Amino acid sequence: MARAVVTMPAQAKRGEIVEIKTLAQHPMETGFRRTQTGELIPRDIIRRFTCTYNGVEVYRADLHPAIAANPLISFTTVASESGALTFQWTGDNSYTVTEIAPIRVE
Amino acid sequence: MTTRREFLVLAATSLAVPEAARAQLDPNLAANRKAAFQEALHGIVGDTQVRRGRVKLQLPPLIDNGNSVPFSVVVESPMTEADYVRAIHVLTEKNPLPDVVSVRLSPRAGRATLSTRVRLADTQTVTAIAQMSDGSFWSDSAEVVVTLSACLEEGLI
């Protein structure tokens, strides 16, 4: 079920700022909604998103229930060396999704 | 479609447990949310003065559906080792919880930007706060009119 999509250029010039768009499939249940019979629906959200570039963390976001379902996060990073970017989403109910995207830097 | 049986169950439980209704009609709701916002703000900036400027929060002024509102934050910064944006925080005034998102950055981000989608419970002010590497805080706010709140929709389970 758990799926995530990352959109970014596969190659870049050294020092270029690349734009990265990430989308995770997740309901982001707030924990404030109730069912028709009045029971509280337990919270189920993604708590943290991290992006590491060849093992070094370059971007980290702490998410709260106010983030809409299927969180879309877009940001930038400097293309410094060839290698791989690792994206990880972690959250409630031991939700973990990891995506790896290679990048070639000339 | 609610069947007769479901309706009876719902009517019985809502009479028996009006706890949810009481929570909705809390007369101190506005004051409590304001206090929660101030507390969240204090948790981020401490006693440091927050200045206006350098941060640009882009948010549509009128929103039909509060369930998914796209927004972006751009902070003016050279993003060098000597001067960069350490963190960006986004807070709301009238959501059940004031925090929306907190982002940690390093000079390797290249540009200090953040763009995502937020849920908004009410017509309110959204605030973005940036923490610079020298410890100073800068902010920007945007007023948003929400016609359909994110919190009215019931769960369908």
Coordinates of C-alpha atoms in Angstrom, one line a residue:
Chain A
M1 CA 0.0 0.0 0.0
A2 CA 2.6 2.4 1.1
R3 CA 3.9 4.2 -1.9
A4 CA 5.9 7.3 -2.6
V5 CA 7.0 9.2 -5.7
V6 CA 10.1 11.4 -6.1
T7 CA 10.5 13.7 -9.1
M8 CA 14.0 15.2 -9.7
P9 CA 16.5 15.6 -12.5
A10 CA 18.7 12.5 -13.1
Q11 CA 21.7 14.6 -13.9
A12 CA 22.9 18.1 -13.1
K13 CA 25.9 20.4 -13.4
R14 CA 28.2 20.7 -10.3
G15 CA 26.9 23.4 -8.0
E16 CA 23.5 23.6 -9.7
I17 CA 20.5 23.9 -7.5
V18 CA 18.1 21.0 -8.2
E19 CA 14.5 21.0 -7.4
I20 CA 13.0 17.9 -5.8
K21 CA 9.3 17.1 -5.5
T22 CA 8.2 14.3 -3.3
L23 CA 4.7 12.8 -2.8
A24 CA 3.8 10.1 -0.3
Q25 CA 0.6 8.1 -0.3
H26 CA -0.8 8.5 3.2
P27 CA -4.3 9.5 4.7
M28 CA -2.7 11.7 7.4
E29 CA -5.6 11.0 9.8
T30 CA -5.6 13.9 12.2
G31 CA -6.9 12.2 15.4
F32 CA -9.6 14.9 15.7
R33 CA -12.3 13.3 13.5
R34 CA -15.1 11.1 14.7
T35 CA -17.0 8.3 13.2
Q36 CA -20.8 8.5 12.7
T37 CA -21.2 6.9 16.1
G38 CA -19.0 9.5 17.8
E39 CA -15.9 7.5 18.4
L40 CA -12.6 9.3 17.9
I41 CA -10.6 8.0 14.9
P42 CA -7.0 7.5 16.2
R43 CA -4.2 9.6 14.8
D44 CA -2.2 8.1 11.9
I45 CA 0.2 10.6 10.3
I46 CA 3.7 10.8 8.9
R47 CA 5.8 12.4 11.6
R48 CA 9.1 13.0 9.8
F49 CA 10.5 13.3 6.3
T50 CA 14.2 13.2 5.7
C51 CA 16.4 13.6 2.6
T52 CA 20.0 12.4 2.8
Y53 CA 22.5 13.0 0.0
N54 CA 25.2 10.3 0.0
G55 CA 24.6 9.8 3.7
V56 CA 24.5 13.5 4.7
E57 CA 21.2 14.9 5.8
V58 CA 20.3 17.9 3.6
Y59 CA 16.6 18.4 4.4
R60 CA 14.3 17.3 7.2
A61 CA 10.7 18.1 7.9
D62 CA 8.6 17.4 11.0
L63 CA 5.0 17.1 10.0
H64 CA 1.9 17.7 12.2
P65 CA -1.7 16.7 11.7
A66 CA -2.3 19.9 9.8
I67 CA -0.5 18.6 6.8
A68 CA -3.0 17.5 4.1
A69 CA -3.4 13.9 3.1
N70 CA -0.8 12.5 0.6
P71 CA 1.9 15.0 1.7
L72 CA 3.6 16.8 -1.1
I73 CA 6.9 18.3 -0.1
S74 CA 9.1 20.1 -2.6
F75 CA 12.5 21.7 -1.8
T76 CA 15.9 22.2 -3.4
T77 CA 19.4 21.0 -2.9
V78 CA 22.8 21.7 -4.4
A79 CA 24.2 19.0 -6.8
S80 CA 27.6 18.5 -5.3
E81 CA 28.7 15.0 -6.3
S82 CA 27.3 12.0 -8.1
G83 CA 25.6 9.4 -6.0
A84 CA 22.2 8.8 -4.5
L85 CA 19.6 10.7 -2.6
T86 CA 17.7 8.7 0.0
F87 CA 14.2 9.9 1.0
Q88 CA 12.6 8.5 4.1
W89 CA 9.1 9.0 5.5
T90 CA 8.4 7.7 9.0
G91 CA 5.2 7.9 11.0
D92 CA 2.6 6.4 13.3
N93 CA 1.9 2.7 13.3
S94 CA 5.5 2.0 12.3
Y95 CA 5.0 3.6 8.8
T96 CA 8.3 3.7 6.9
V97 CA 8.8 4.2 3.3
T98 CA 12.2 4.7 1.7
E99 CA 12.9 5.9 -1.9
I100 CA 16.3 6.2 -3.5
A101 CA 17.0 8.3 -6.5
P102 CA 20.4 8.4 -8.3
I103 CA 21.9 11.6 -9.5
R104 CA 24.8 12.1 -12.0
V105 CA 26.8 15.3 -11.5
E106 CA 29.1 16.5 -14.2
Chain B
M1 CA -27.1 7.0 2.9
T2 CA -28.1 6.5 6.6
T3 CA -30.4 3.6 7.2
R4 CA -33.1 3.8 9.8
R5 CA -31.2 1.5 12.1
E6 CA -28.0 3.6 11.8
F7 CA -30.0 6.7 12.5
L8 CA -31.5 5.2 15.7
V9 CA -28.0 4.1 16.9
L10 CA -26.6 7.5 16.2
A11 CA -29.5 9.3 17.9
A12 CA -29.2 7.1 21.0
T13 CA -25.4 7.5 21.3
S14 CA -25.5 11.3 20.7
L15 CA -28.1 11.7 23.5
A16 CA -26.1 9.4 25.8
V17 CA -22.7 10.8 25.2
P18 CA -22.8 14.5 24.4
E19 CA -19.1 14.8 25.1
A20 CA -18.3 15.6 21.4
A21 CA -20.9 18.2 21.4
R22 CA -19.6 19.8 24.5
A23 CA -16.1 20.0 23.0
Q24 CA -17.5 21.8 20.0
L25 CA -19.3 24.3 22.2
D26 CA -16.5 25.1 24.5
P27 CA -16.9 28.8 25.3
N28 CA -13.2 29.2 25.9
L29 CA -12.2 27.7 22.5
A30 CA -11.0 30.9 21.0
A31 CA -9.0 31.8 24.1
N32 CA -7.5 28.3 24.4
R33 CA -6.4 28.3 20.7
K34 CA -4.8 31.7 21.1
A35 CA -2.9 30.4 24.2
A36 CA -1.9 27.3 22.3
F37 CA -0.6 29.5 19.5
Q38 CA 1.4 31.7 21.9
E39 CA 2.8 28.6 23.6
A40 CA 3.9 27.1 20.2
L41 CA 5.5 30.4 19.2
H42 CA 7.3 30.6 22.5
G43 CA 8.5 27.0 22.1
I44 CA 10.1 28.0 18.8
V45 CA 11.6 31.4 19.4
G46 CA 11.9 31.6 23.2
D47 CA 12.3 35.2 24.3
T48 CA 13.9 36.3 21.0
Q49 CA 12.4 39.2 19.2
V50 CA 10.8 38.1 15.9
R51 CA 11.2 40.6 13.1
R52 CA 9.1 41.0 9.9
G53 CA 10.7 40.6 6.5
R54 CA 13.1 38.3 4.6
V55 CA 10.4 35.6 4.7
K56 CA 7.8 35.4 2.0
L57 CA 4.7 33.2 2.7
Q58 CA 2.7 32.6 -0.4
L59 CA -0.8 31.4 0.2
P60 CA -4.0 31.9 -1.8
P61 CA -6.2 34.6 -0.2
L62 CA -9.5 32.8 -0.7
I63 CA -9.8 29.1 -0.3
D64 CA -12.9 27.0 -1.3
N65 CA -11.8 23.8 0.4
G66 CA -9.6 23.9 3.6
N67 CA -8.7 20.2 3.3
S68 CA -5.7 20.8 1.0
V69 CA -4.3 24.3 0.6
P70 CA -1.0 24.7 -1.3
F71 CA 1.5 27.2 0.1
S72 CA 5.1 28.0 -0.1
V73 CA 7.7 29.7 2.0
V74 CA 10.8 31.4 0.5
V75 CA 13.4 32.9 2.8
E76 CA 15.9 35.5 1.5
S77 CA 19.3 34.1 2.3
P78 CA 22.7 33.6 0.5
M79 CA 22.7 30.0 2.0
T80 CA 26.5 30.0 2.6
E81 CA 28.3 28.4 5.6
A82 CA 28.5 31.9 7.2
D83 CA 24.9 32.9 6.7
Y84 CA 22.1 30.4 6.1
V85 CA 18.6 29.5 7.2
R86 CA 18.6 26.9 10.0
A87 CA 14.9 26.2 10.2
I88 CA 11.5 27.2 8.9
H89 CA 8.4 26.8 11.0
V90 CA 4.7 27.3 10.0
L91 CA 2.0 28.0 12.5
T92 CA -1.7 28.5 12.3
E93 CA -3.9 30.5 14.7
K94 CA -7.2 28.6 14.7
N95 CA -6.4 25.0 13.9
P96 CA -6.9 22.5 16.7
L97 CA -3.1 22.3 16.9
P98 CA -1.1 25.4 16.0
D99 CA 1.9 23.6 14.5
V100 CA 1.9 22.7 10.8
V101 CA 5.4 21.9 9.8
S102 CA 9.0 22.5 10.9
V103 CA 11.8 22.2 8.4
R104 CA 15.6 21.9 9.2
L105 CA 17.9 23.2 6.5
S106 CA 21.6 23.4 5.9
P107 CA 23.7 25.4 3.3
R108 CA 23.4 22.3 1.1
A109 CA 19.8 23.1 0.4
G110 CA 20.9 25.9 -1.9
R111 CA 17.7 27.9 -1.5
A112 CA 15.7 28.2 1.6
T113 CA 12.3 27.1 0.4
L114 CA 9.5 24.9 1.5
S115 CA 6.3 24.1 -0.3
T116 CA 3.6 21.7 0.7
R117 CA -0.2 21.5 1.4
V118 CA -1.9 22.4 4.6
R119 CA -5.3 21.8 6.2
L120 CA -7.1 24.9 7.5
A121 CA -9.9 24.7 10.0
D122 CA -11.1 28.3 9.7
T123 CA -10.6 31.8 8.2
Q124 CA -7.4 32.8 10.0
T125 CA -3.8 34.0 9.8
V126 CA -1.0 31.7 8.9
T127 CA 2.5 32.5 10.1
A128 CA 5.9 31.4 8.8
I129 CA 9.0 31.9 11.0
A130 CA 12.6 31.4 9.8
Q131 CA 15.5 30.9 12.1
M132 CA 18.8 32.2 10.7
S133 CA 22.2 30.7 11.4
D134 CA 23.0 33.8 13.6
G135 CA 20.0 33.0 15.8
S136 CA 17.7 35.8 14.6
F137 CA 14.1 35.1 13.8
W138 CA 12.1 36.6 10.8
S139 CA 8.5 36.1 10.0
D140 CA 5.7 36.7 7.5
S141 CA 1.9 36.2 7.9
A142 CA -0.9 35.7 5.5
E143 CA -4.6 36.2 6.0
V144 CA -6.7 33.4 4.5
V145 CA -10.5 33.2 4.0
V146 CA -11.7 29.6 4.1
T147 CA -15.2 28.8 2.9
L148 CA -15.2 25.1 3.7
S149 CA -13.4 24.1 6.8
A150 CA -11.1 21.0 6.9
C151 CA -12.6 19.8 10.2
L152 CA -16.4 19.6 9.3
E153 CA -16.1 16.4 7.3
E154 CA -16.9 13.3 9.3
G155 CA -15.0 10.1 9.0
L156 CA -16.7 7.5 7.0
I157 CA -15.7 4.4 9.0

